[in-house]
Amino acid sequence: MSGLLVALLFYQLPLSEGAMKLRYVTTIYADDKGLGLKQPEGVACGGESLLIVADSGNGRLLRYSIKEGAIEVGTLVIKVDQLSYPIKTEINSGGEIYILDGKERSIVRLSPAGEFRGYLQPMGLPSPTAYIPRSFTVDRNDNIYILDILSERVLVIDPGGKYVRQIKFPREYGFFSDVTVDFRGTVLIVDVVDGKVFSGGKNSTSFSPLTSSLKEYVRFPTSLTTDDRGRIYLVDRNGGSIIILGQDGSFLSRQSGMGWKEGSLNYPAQMCINNKGEIFVADTMNSRIQIFDLVE
Amino acid sequence: MKIKAIKFGHAALFLLFTVSFLFYGAPAHSKNEFKLKLGAKGQTCLKCHETFNETLKNRFVHPLLKKGECIGCHVPHTSSHKSLLKADKAKLCYNCHKEVLPENVLSSHEVVVEGNCNSCHDSHGSNNKFILLKSGNELCFDCHKDKSADFRNVRFKHKSLENGKGCLNCHDPHSSAKSSSLLESRAPSLCLKCHQTNKESFAKKHMNYPVTTADCTSCHNPHGSNNRGLIFDVAHAAVTEGKCTECHQKPISLETKKKTTQLCRECHQDMVDKTFNKNRVHWPLLDKVGCVNCHDPHATKEKKLLKGSIVKVCGRCHGDTVQLQEWSIKSAKDERICEPVKKGNCIACHSPHAADNVLLIREQDVNFALCGRCHEWETHSTHPIGEKFIDIRAKNLSLTCLSCHRACGTGNNPAMLTFTTTHELCIQCHVERIK
């Protein structure tokens, strides 16, 4: 009997997920003094209300408080000398902010208040010690995962900056552009050229393909993230869309589309999902952040 | 007596079985399914189709025609296929000639895959071996004009193209299970069939480097070149000057002195430093392969030692955008396509190494600085444009050329507009028009 229930539950999941839609909620256009965003490329969600925006074109970060889909006044503008061109950002459980600097190709650490705390310098890296961070992410336990395109691996670093392990890239791939970790600790990387997602288990040292080529649904997936149910969201930069995959990599839905009007996307970059399930997308070429929620 | 009768019975059964098997297994035309008069065969056809009497005089004639078995390929009365063929033209030949396109090949000739055998062969007869339409390289050069130019307009020609089987000395005309480009095998094993590497002159010419396992075509143009030794026309100075040690270790191995971009930086320091000082670097420059992702370190046919034409090199990763560009050219509704899109010159607008702007766009100011390079300002439209005019669809944007046009191509939209019609485009902002 219980087996039947489980089977039914699993049978019904794809049906309900197949009807998923992103519903447009609102847009962030500026800081609270009215200075407009300029080609923002990064967004990071913290808890239920914290949002950090990498306002790349203005060379700054912005910290917003979001309550009930509305943006509270009192935006914090963060501008530090050590950060010239922020292109990706993440927050850890303590509110510490990590930013990838596109110009310096280094990861900068800031306090929750936006004070410079230093560059991320992993200790005890195995040979080769040289690395180039194309992207990075922070998991629920504050471990940092660096997508190292120079030495073809993902480096796992503990919150104190010590090397934990490395996960080697697969032998055959096009180009990896982003890394994320789901709620189970599975590390996911996206091959932007071949349109494939690869996964590596919690303690694995290698990646295996999670999907075959998704080029049927996606043009140029530069970024990915997951929600609290393990669903995978790919940001299709050239297609101006969000592609939703199941935990197993199966295609569920393609949302939004290329355009200028609110709800449409124009070369989006990073996206993040907060604890309430609100979705924030750095709509880069429309110079704004768009907020959606998921309707099932 | 009884035993004899049984034996006879067995023999009769065996004979009956054999005869019926032969009839069942024989091709349809052998069963005289069309009830032709005895000895009629092709003779009946040739009474009307007289031109084939001439075809039969050719040195090489298709065996079926020779035997008068026209019905091997044609149906005499009606057919759903052109020329009363028995099957679709693209499939008919493969009924007998399966071997030309085996499974699991690494490369195959496009015309073979499409079943356009008639592109090279006359299906009835010709004076060329294998009933080919033309003899030797001329047949290949009819389509492969670039290779013809490679061969004809150069000072030094690859001898194997002039001798023996010509192109077919290296290429299989149908498919190859061993290599890309229909090559019989990969370099260097293919090259080593003729070129002896144990001679002193070979070692001397290659500065004593162990190149016998390297890909010869990373330096040599296998068809012909204006450079001695068939070195590709565009060669790295270090190669033409024989300064291999600029990049490689001593000639014990082919190992380079440094890895990736760090090696190129040894000579191209200014360029590499300038690149790394920009806000955005083209990421592949920073990976394990670095500059060699796009450039060949030795010699190529293309300017700047690119591994292929610009659009081809960019298209290796940005296939989706190049697909749009190709589509725009092939199915253009009008001629107003940007020259760089027409020519596949991606780097007219994008900086291939690095830029301060997203998408590696060369200029922050798209209107004047980028599009204005080719398009004279405000000559094509009276629509306001520039920083003072806000795009009402996204209020942080001012109106630029890209508010209406898409620079990489839009499929077959007129004038590279984002929408399929001008009306559809205008009503994006001019909502009152809908009312």
PDB file of C-alpha atoms in Angstrom, chain A residues 33-257:
ATOM      1  CA  LYS A  33      18.520  57.908  -4.175  1.00  0.00           C
ATOM      2  CA  GLY A  34      17.239  57.226  -7.657  1.00  0.00           C
ATOM      3  CA  LEU A  35      20.530  56.369  -9.341  1.00  0.00           C
ATOM      4  CA  GLY A  36      19.671  53.754 -11.924  1.00  0.00           C
ATOM      5  CA  LEU A  37      21.265  50.324 -12.163  1.00  0.00           C
ATOM      6  CA  LYS A  38      23.672  49.868 -15.044  1.00  0.00           C
ATOM      7  CA  GLN A  39      24.008  46.438 -16.615  1.00  0.00           C
ATOM      8  CA  PRO A  40      23.905  44.458 -13.344  1.00  0.00           C
ATOM      9  CA  GLU A  41      25.284  40.938 -13.695  1.00  0.00           C
ATOM     10  CA  GLY A  42      24.955  39.464 -10.215  1.00  0.00           C
ATOM     11  CA  VAL A  43      22.274  38.837  -7.579  1.00  0.00           C
ATOM     12  CA  ALA A  44      22.528  36.977  -4.280  1.00  0.00           C
ATOM     13  CA  CYS A  45      19.676  36.075  -1.952  1.00  0.00           C
ATOM     14  CA  GLY A  46      20.065  35.765   1.810  1.00  0.00           C
ATOM     15  CA  GLY A  47      17.316  34.383   4.050  1.00  0.00           C
ATOM     16  CA  GLU A  48      13.867  35.772   3.393  1.00  0.00           C
ATOM     17  CA  SER A  49      14.562  39.412   2.804  1.00  0.00           C
ATOM     18  CA  LEU A  50      18.189  40.163   1.954  1.00  0.00           C
ATOM     19  CA  LEU A  51      19.187  40.875  -1.639  1.00  0.00           C
ATOM     20  CA  ILE A  52      22.635  41.855  -2.885  1.00  0.00           C
ATOM     21  CA  VAL A  53      22.946  43.230  -6.402  1.00  0.00           C
ATOM     22  CA  ALA A  54      26.222  43.392  -8.336  1.00  0.00           C
ATOM     23  CA  ASP A  55      25.623  46.645 -10.191  1.00  0.00           C
ATOM     24  CA  SER A  56      28.450  45.881 -12.607  1.00  0.00           C
ATOM     25  CA  GLY A  57      28.267  48.925 -14.876  1.00  0.00           C
ATOM     26  CA  ASN A  58      28.416  51.259 -11.864  1.00  0.00           C
ATOM     27  CA  GLY A  59      31.181  49.191 -10.206  1.00  0.00           C
ATOM     28  CA  ARG A  60      29.264  48.821  -6.941  1.00  0.00           C
ATOM     29  CA  LEU A  61      27.079  46.527  -4.856  1.00  0.00           C
ATOM     30  CA  LEU A  62      23.632  47.374  -3.548  1.00  0.00           C
ATOM     31  CA  ARG A  63      21.965  45.782  -0.535  1.00  0.00           C
ATOM     32  CA  TYR A  64      18.188  45.735  -0.473  1.00  0.00           C
ATOM     33  CA  SER A  65      15.596  44.478   1.984  1.00  0.00           C
ATOM     34  CA  ILE A  66      12.653  42.778   0.352  1.00  0.00           C
ATOM     35  CA  LYS A  67       9.403  42.320   2.271  1.00  0.00           C
ATOM     36  CA  GLU A  68       6.274  40.831   0.737  1.00  0.00           C
ATOM     37  CA  GLY A  69       7.638  41.409  -2.766  1.00  0.00           C
ATOM     38  CA  ALA A  70       8.170  45.096  -2.049  1.00  0.00           C
ATOM     39  CA  ILE A  71      11.519  46.809  -1.725  1.00  0.00           C
ATOM     40  CA  GLU A  72      12.107  48.599   1.544  1.00  0.00           C
ATOM     41  CA  VAL A  73      13.737  51.985   1.487  1.00  0.00           C
ATOM     42  CA  GLY A  74      17.201  52.370   2.959  1.00  0.00           C
ATOM     43  CA  THR A  75      19.309  50.684   0.299  1.00  0.00           C
ATOM     44  CA  LEU A  76      22.927  50.274   1.280  1.00  0.00           C
ATOM     45  CA  VAL A  77      25.382  51.257  -1.443  1.00  0.00           C
ATOM     46  CA  ILE A  78      28.637  49.314  -1.146  1.00  0.00           C
ATOM     47  CA  LYS A  79      31.647  50.592  -3.027  1.00  0.00           C
ATOM     48  CA  VAL A  80      35.125  49.442  -2.070  1.00  0.00           C
ATOM     49  CA  ASP A  81      38.431  50.268  -3.758  1.00  0.00           C
ATOM     50  CA  GLN A  82      39.401  46.600  -3.956  1.00  0.00           C
ATOM     51  CA  LEU A  83      36.422  45.798  -6.161  1.00  0.00           C
ATOM     52  CA  SER A  84      36.268  47.268  -9.657  1.00  0.00           C
ATOM     53  CA  TYR A  85      33.848  45.200 -11.707  1.00  0.00           C
ATOM     54  CA  PRO A  86      31.551  42.831  -9.766  1.00  0.00           C
ATOM     55  CA  ILE A  87      30.062  40.124 -11.992  1.00  0.00           C
ATOM     56  CA  LYS A  88      28.810  37.503  -9.551  1.00  0.00           C
ATOM     57  CA  THR A  89      27.885  37.600  -5.890  1.00  0.00           C
ATOM     58  CA  GLU A  90      26.932  35.164  -3.118  1.00  0.00           C
ATOM     59  CA  ILE A  91      26.058  35.461   0.582  1.00  0.00           C
ATOM     60  CA  ASN A  92      26.909  32.960   3.319  1.00  0.00           C
ATOM     61  CA  SER A  93      24.767  32.121   6.329  1.00  0.00           C
ATOM     62  CA  GLY A  94      26.391  34.873   8.393  1.00  0.00           C
ATOM     63  CA  GLY A  95      25.571  37.526   5.812  1.00  0.00           C
ATOM     64  CA  GLU A  96      29.168  37.766   4.586  1.00  0.00           C
ATOM     65  CA  ILE A  97      29.261  38.837   0.939  1.00  0.00           C
ATOM     66  CA  TYR A  98      31.486  37.191  -1.675  1.00  0.00           C
ATOM     67  CA  ILE A  99      31.997  38.807  -5.074  1.00  0.00           C
ATOM     68  CA  LEU A 100      33.786  37.722  -8.234  1.00  0.00           C
ATOM     69  CA  ASP A 101      35.641  40.674  -9.739  1.00  0.00           C
ATOM     70  CA  GLY A 102      35.628  40.424 -13.538  1.00  0.00           C
ATOM     71  CA  LYS A 103      38.661  42.625 -13.937  1.00  0.00           C
ATOM     72  CA  GLU A 104      40.901  41.122 -11.276  1.00  0.00           C
ATOM     73  CA  ARG A 105      39.502  37.593 -11.639  1.00  0.00           C
ATOM     74  CA  SER A 106      39.578  37.239  -7.872  1.00  0.00           C
ATOM     75  CA  ILE A 107      36.946  36.605  -5.192  1.00  0.00           C
ATOM     76  CA  VAL A 108      36.513  39.475  -2.744  1.00  0.00           C
ATOM     77  CA  ARG A 109      35.097  39.014   0.781  1.00  0.00           C
ATOM     78  CA  LEU A 110      33.042  41.733   2.429  1.00  0.00           C
ATOM     79  CA  SER A 111      31.408  41.952   5.845  1.00  0.00           C
ATOM     80  CA  PRO A 112      27.586  42.054   5.961  1.00  0.00           C
ATOM     81  CA  ALA A 113      27.938  45.820   6.279  1.00  0.00           C
ATOM     82  CA  GLY A 114      30.054  45.946   3.147  1.00  0.00           C
ATOM     83  CA  GLU A 115      33.530  46.422   4.633  1.00  0.00           C
ATOM     84  CA  PHE A 116      36.437  44.837   2.808  1.00  0.00           C
ATOM     85  CA  ARG A 117      37.630  41.673   4.582  1.00  0.00           C
ATOM     86  CA  GLY A 118      40.141  40.436   2.050  1.00  0.00           C
ATOM     87  CA  TYR A 119      40.495  38.288  -1.035  1.00  0.00           C
ATOM     88  CA  LEU A 120      39.623  34.619  -0.926  1.00  0.00           C
ATOM     89  CA  GLN A 121      42.963  32.843  -0.905  1.00  0.00           C
ATOM     90  CA  PRO A 122      42.492  29.095  -0.563  1.00  0.00           C
ATOM     91  CA  MET A 123      45.099  27.393   1.641  1.00  0.00           C
ATOM     92  CA  GLY A 124      46.656  24.002   1.006  1.00  0.00           C
ATOM     93  CA  LEU A 125      45.716  23.636  -2.657  1.00  0.00           C
ATOM     94  CA  PRO A 126      47.134  20.525  -4.321  1.00  0.00           C
ATOM     95  CA  SER A 127      49.285  20.856  -7.428  1.00  0.00           C
ATOM     96  CA  PRO A 128      48.664  22.670  -9.703  1.00  0.00           C
ATOM     97  CA  THR A 129      48.139  25.516  -7.284  1.00  0.00           C
ATOM     98  CA  ALA A 130      47.300  28.076  -9.976  1.00  0.00           C
ATOM     99  CA  TYR A 131      43.585  28.622 -10.573  1.00  0.00           C
ATOM    100  CA  ILE A 132      41.283  31.000 -12.425  1.00  0.00           C
ATOM    101  CA  PRO A 133      37.793  31.429 -10.944  1.00  0.00           C
ATOM    102  CA  ARG A 134      35.243  31.619 -13.757  1.00  0.00           C
ATOM    103  CA  SER A 135      32.490  31.397 -11.160  1.00  0.00           C
ATOM    104  CA  PHE A 136      31.840  30.242  -7.604  1.00  0.00           C
ATOM    105  CA  THR A 137      29.082  29.418  -5.156  1.00  0.00           C
ATOM    106  CA  VAL A 138      28.555  29.064  -1.399  1.00  0.00           C
ATOM    107  CA  ASP A 139      26.629  26.108   0.068  1.00  0.00           C
ATOM    108  CA  ARG A 140      24.367  25.906   3.148  1.00  0.00           C
ATOM    109  CA  ASN A 141      27.365  25.107   5.344  1.00  0.00           C
ATOM    110  CA  ASP A 142      29.305  28.093   4.005  1.00  0.00           C
ATOM    111  CA  ASN A 143      31.743  25.961   1.999  1.00  0.00           C
ATOM    112  CA  ILE A 144      32.922  27.713  -1.146  1.00  0.00           C
ATOM    113  CA  TYR A 145      33.036  26.015  -4.553  1.00  0.00           C
ATOM    114  CA  ILE A 146      35.315  27.621  -7.138  1.00  0.00           C
ATOM    115  CA  LEU A 147      34.911  26.804 -10.840  1.00  0.00           C
ATOM    116  CA  ASP A 148      38.585  26.755 -11.858  1.00  0.00           C
ATOM    117  CA  ILE A 149      38.815  26.900 -15.658  1.00  0.00           C
ATOM    118  CA  LEU A 150      42.616  26.918 -15.682  1.00  0.00           C
ATOM    119  CA  SER A 151      43.162  23.587 -13.960  1.00  0.00           C
ATOM    120  CA  GLU A 152      39.803  22.115 -15.055  1.00  0.00           C
ATOM    121  CA  ARG A 153      38.233  21.390 -11.688  1.00  0.00           C
ATOM    122  CA  VAL A 154      35.902  22.607  -8.982  1.00  0.00           C
ATOM    123  CA  LEU A 155      37.782  23.449  -5.800  1.00  0.00           C
ATOM    124  CA  VAL A 156      35.921  22.943  -2.527  1.00  0.00           C
ATOM    125  CA  ILE A 157      37.105  25.289   0.223  1.00  0.00           C
ATOM    126  CA  ASP A 158      35.864  25.289   3.825  1.00  0.00           C
ATOM    127  CA  PRO A 159      34.543  28.469   5.473  1.00  0.00           C
ATOM    128  CA  GLY A 160      37.993  29.076   6.963  1.00  0.00           C
ATOM    129  CA  GLY A 161      39.595  29.064   3.508  1.00  0.00           C
ATOM    130  CA  LYS A 162      41.194  25.600   3.750  1.00  0.00           C
ATOM    131  CA  TYR A 163      41.184  23.249   0.793  1.00  0.00           C
ATOM    132  CA  VAL A 164      38.789  20.323   1.248  1.00  0.00           C
ATOM    133  CA  ARG A 165      38.730  18.472  -2.092  1.00  0.00           C
ATOM    134  CA  GLN A 166      38.639  18.957  -5.826  1.00  0.00           C
ATOM    135  CA  ILE A 167      36.240  17.630  -8.424  1.00  0.00           C
ATOM    136  CA  LYS A 168      37.845  17.161 -11.834  1.00  0.00           C
ATOM    137  CA  PHE A 169      36.063  18.318 -14.980  1.00  0.00           C
ATOM    138  CA  PRO A 170      34.919  15.482 -17.263  1.00  0.00           C
ATOM    139  CA  ARG A 171      37.221  14.631 -20.172  1.00  0.00           C
ATOM    140  CA  GLU A 172      34.886  15.844 -22.897  1.00  0.00           C
ATOM    141  CA  TYR A 173      33.244  19.239 -22.576  1.00  0.00           C
ATOM    142  CA  GLY A 174      32.773  22.569 -24.335  1.00  0.00           C
ATOM    143  CA  PHE A 175      33.191  25.307 -21.724  1.00  0.00           C
ATOM    144  CA  PHE A 176      31.982  25.445 -18.136  1.00  0.00           C
ATOM    145  CA  SER A 177      30.530  28.760 -17.058  1.00  0.00           C
ATOM    146  CA  ASP A 178      28.871  28.253 -13.675  1.00  0.00           C
ATOM    147  CA  VAL A 179      28.681  26.049 -10.590  1.00  0.00           C
ATOM    148  CA  THR A 180      26.010  25.563  -7.932  1.00  0.00           C
ATOM    149  CA  VAL A 181      25.243  23.163  -5.078  1.00  0.00           C
ATOM    150  CA  ASP A 182      21.769  21.806  -4.340  1.00  0.00           C
ATOM    151  CA  PHE A 183      20.198  21.079  -0.934  1.00  0.00           C
ATOM    152  CA  ARG A 184      21.643  17.542  -0.905  1.00  0.00           C
ATOM    153  CA  GLY A 185      25.185  18.775  -1.484  1.00  0.00           C
ATOM    154  CA  THR A 186      25.280  17.682  -5.143  1.00  0.00           C
ATOM    155  CA  VAL A 187      27.593  19.921  -7.142  1.00  0.00           C
ATOM    156  CA  LEU A 188      26.257  20.966 -10.545  1.00  0.00           C
ATOM    157  CA  ILE A 189      28.152  22.638 -13.370  1.00  0.00           C
ATOM    158  CA  VAL A 190      26.821  23.871 -16.697  1.00  0.00           C
ATOM    159  CA  ASP A 191      28.537  23.500 -20.068  1.00  0.00           C
ATOM    160  CA  VAL A 192      27.510  26.639 -21.916  1.00  0.00           C
ATOM    161  CA  VAL A 193      28.760  25.442 -25.313  1.00  0.00           C
ATOM    162  CA  ASP A 194      27.228  21.972 -25.390  1.00  0.00           C
ATOM    163  CA  GLY A 195      24.204  22.935 -23.269  1.00  0.00           C
ATOM    164  CA  LYS A 196      24.713  20.133 -20.750  1.00  0.00           C
ATOM    165  CA  VAL A 197      24.555  19.908 -16.970  1.00  0.00           C
ATOM    166  CA  PHE A 198      27.029  17.690 -15.105  1.00  0.00           C
ATOM    167  CA  SER A 199      26.721  16.590 -11.486  1.00  0.00           C
ATOM    168  CA  GLY A 200      29.052  15.336  -8.788  1.00  0.00           C
ATOM    169  CA  GLY A 201      27.755  13.742  -5.567  1.00  0.00           C
ATOM    170  CA  LYS A 202      28.407  15.131  -2.106  1.00  0.00           C
ATOM    171  CA  ASN A 203      31.842  13.565  -1.698  1.00  0.00           C
ATOM    172  CA  SER A 204      32.671  12.680  -5.273  1.00  0.00           C
ATOM    173  CA  THR A 205      35.854  13.687  -7.060  1.00  0.00           C
ATOM    174  CA  SER A 206      34.490  13.541 -10.603  1.00  0.00           C
ATOM    175  CA  PHE A 207      31.530  14.777 -12.589  1.00  0.00           C
ATOM    176  CA  SER A 208      29.141  12.755 -14.689  1.00  0.00           C
ATOM    177  CA  PRO A 209      26.538  14.015 -17.149  1.00  0.00           C
ATOM    178  CA  LEU A 210      23.146  14.737 -15.604  1.00  0.00           C
ATOM    179  CA  THR A 211      21.572  15.771 -18.899  1.00  0.00           C
ATOM    180  CA  SER A 212      22.248  15.239 -22.557  1.00  0.00           C
ATOM    181  CA  SER A 213      22.462  18.374 -24.694  1.00  0.00           C
ATOM    182  CA  LEU A 214      19.619  20.778 -23.905  1.00  0.00           C
ATOM    183  CA  LYS A 215      20.215  22.829 -27.037  1.00  0.00           C
ATOM    184  CA  GLU A 216      16.645  22.093 -28.067  1.00  0.00           C
ATOM    185  CA  TYR A 217      15.462  24.298 -25.190  1.00  0.00           C
ATOM    186  CA  VAL A 218      18.332  26.652 -24.482  1.00  0.00           C
ATOM    187  CA  ARG A 219      20.677  28.807 -26.536  1.00  0.00           C
ATOM    188  CA  PHE A 220      23.522  29.809 -24.214  1.00  0.00           C
ATOM    189  CA  PRO A 221      23.078  28.758 -20.569  1.00  0.00           C
ATOM    190  CA  THR A 222      25.648  30.818 -18.701  1.00  0.00           C
ATOM    191  CA  SER A 223      24.376  30.414 -15.159  1.00  0.00           C
ATOM    192  CA  LEU A 224      22.497  27.940 -12.971  1.00  0.00           C
ATOM    193  CA  THR A 225      20.983  27.670  -9.505  1.00  0.00           C
ATOM    194  CA  THR A 226      18.662  25.308  -7.609  1.00  0.00           C
ATOM    195  CA  ASP A 227      15.657  25.716  -5.327  1.00  0.00           C
ATOM    196  CA  ASP A 228      14.870  23.994  -2.030  1.00  0.00           C
ATOM    197  CA  ARG A 229      13.311  21.043  -3.888  1.00  0.00           C
ATOM    198  CA  GLY A 230      16.402  20.489  -5.991  1.00  0.00           C
ATOM    199  CA  ARG A 231      14.908  21.793  -9.213  1.00  0.00           C
ATOM    200  CA  ILE A 232      17.553  23.288 -11.482  1.00  0.00           C
ATOM    201  CA  TYR A 233      17.194  26.711 -13.079  1.00  0.00           C
ATOM    202  CA  LEU A 234      19.330  27.582 -16.093  1.00  0.00           C
ATOM    203  CA  VAL A 235      19.709  31.183 -17.193  1.00  0.00           C
ATOM    204  CA  ASP A 236      19.706  31.310 -20.992  1.00  0.00           C
ATOM    205  CA  ARG A 237      21.651  34.491 -21.656  1.00  0.00           C
ATOM    206  CA  ASN A 238      21.237  34.668 -25.437  1.00  0.00           C
ATOM    207  CA  GLY A 239      17.690  33.340 -25.371  1.00  0.00           C
ATOM    208  CA  GLY A 240      16.520  35.680 -22.564  1.00  0.00           C
ATOM    209  CA  SER A 241      14.866  32.799 -20.731  1.00  0.00           C
ATOM    210  CA  ILE A 242      14.868  30.691 -17.597  1.00  0.00           C
ATOM    211  CA  ILE A 243      14.834  26.932 -18.166  1.00  0.00           C
ATOM    212  CA  ILE A 244      13.582  24.765 -15.304  1.00  0.00           C
ATOM    213  CA  LEU A 245      14.801  21.182 -14.946  1.00  0.00           C
ATOM    214  CA  GLY A 246      13.816  18.488 -12.489  1.00  0.00           C
ATOM    215  CA  GLN A 247      16.284  17.058  -9.960  1.00  0.00           C
ATOM    216  CA  ASP A 248      17.099  14.347 -12.475  1.00  0.00           C
ATOM    217  CA  GLY A 249      17.826  16.877 -15.212  1.00  0.00           C
ATOM    218  CA  SER A 250      14.579  16.327 -17.094  1.00  0.00           C
ATOM    219  CA  PHE A 251      13.181  19.369 -18.849  1.00  0.00           C
ATOM    220  CA  LEU A 252      10.180  20.892 -17.110  1.00  0.00           C
ATOM    221  CA  SER A 253       9.614  24.352 -18.447  1.00  0.00           C
ATOM    222  CA  ARG A 254      10.987  27.355 -20.323  1.00  0.00           C
ATOM    223  CA  GLN A 255       9.936  30.705 -18.926  1.00  0.00           C
ATOM    224  CA  SER A 256      10.090  34.392 -19.880  1.00  0.00           C
ATOM    225  CA  GLY A 257      11.647  35.413 -23.181  1.00  0.00           C
TER     226      GLY A 257
END
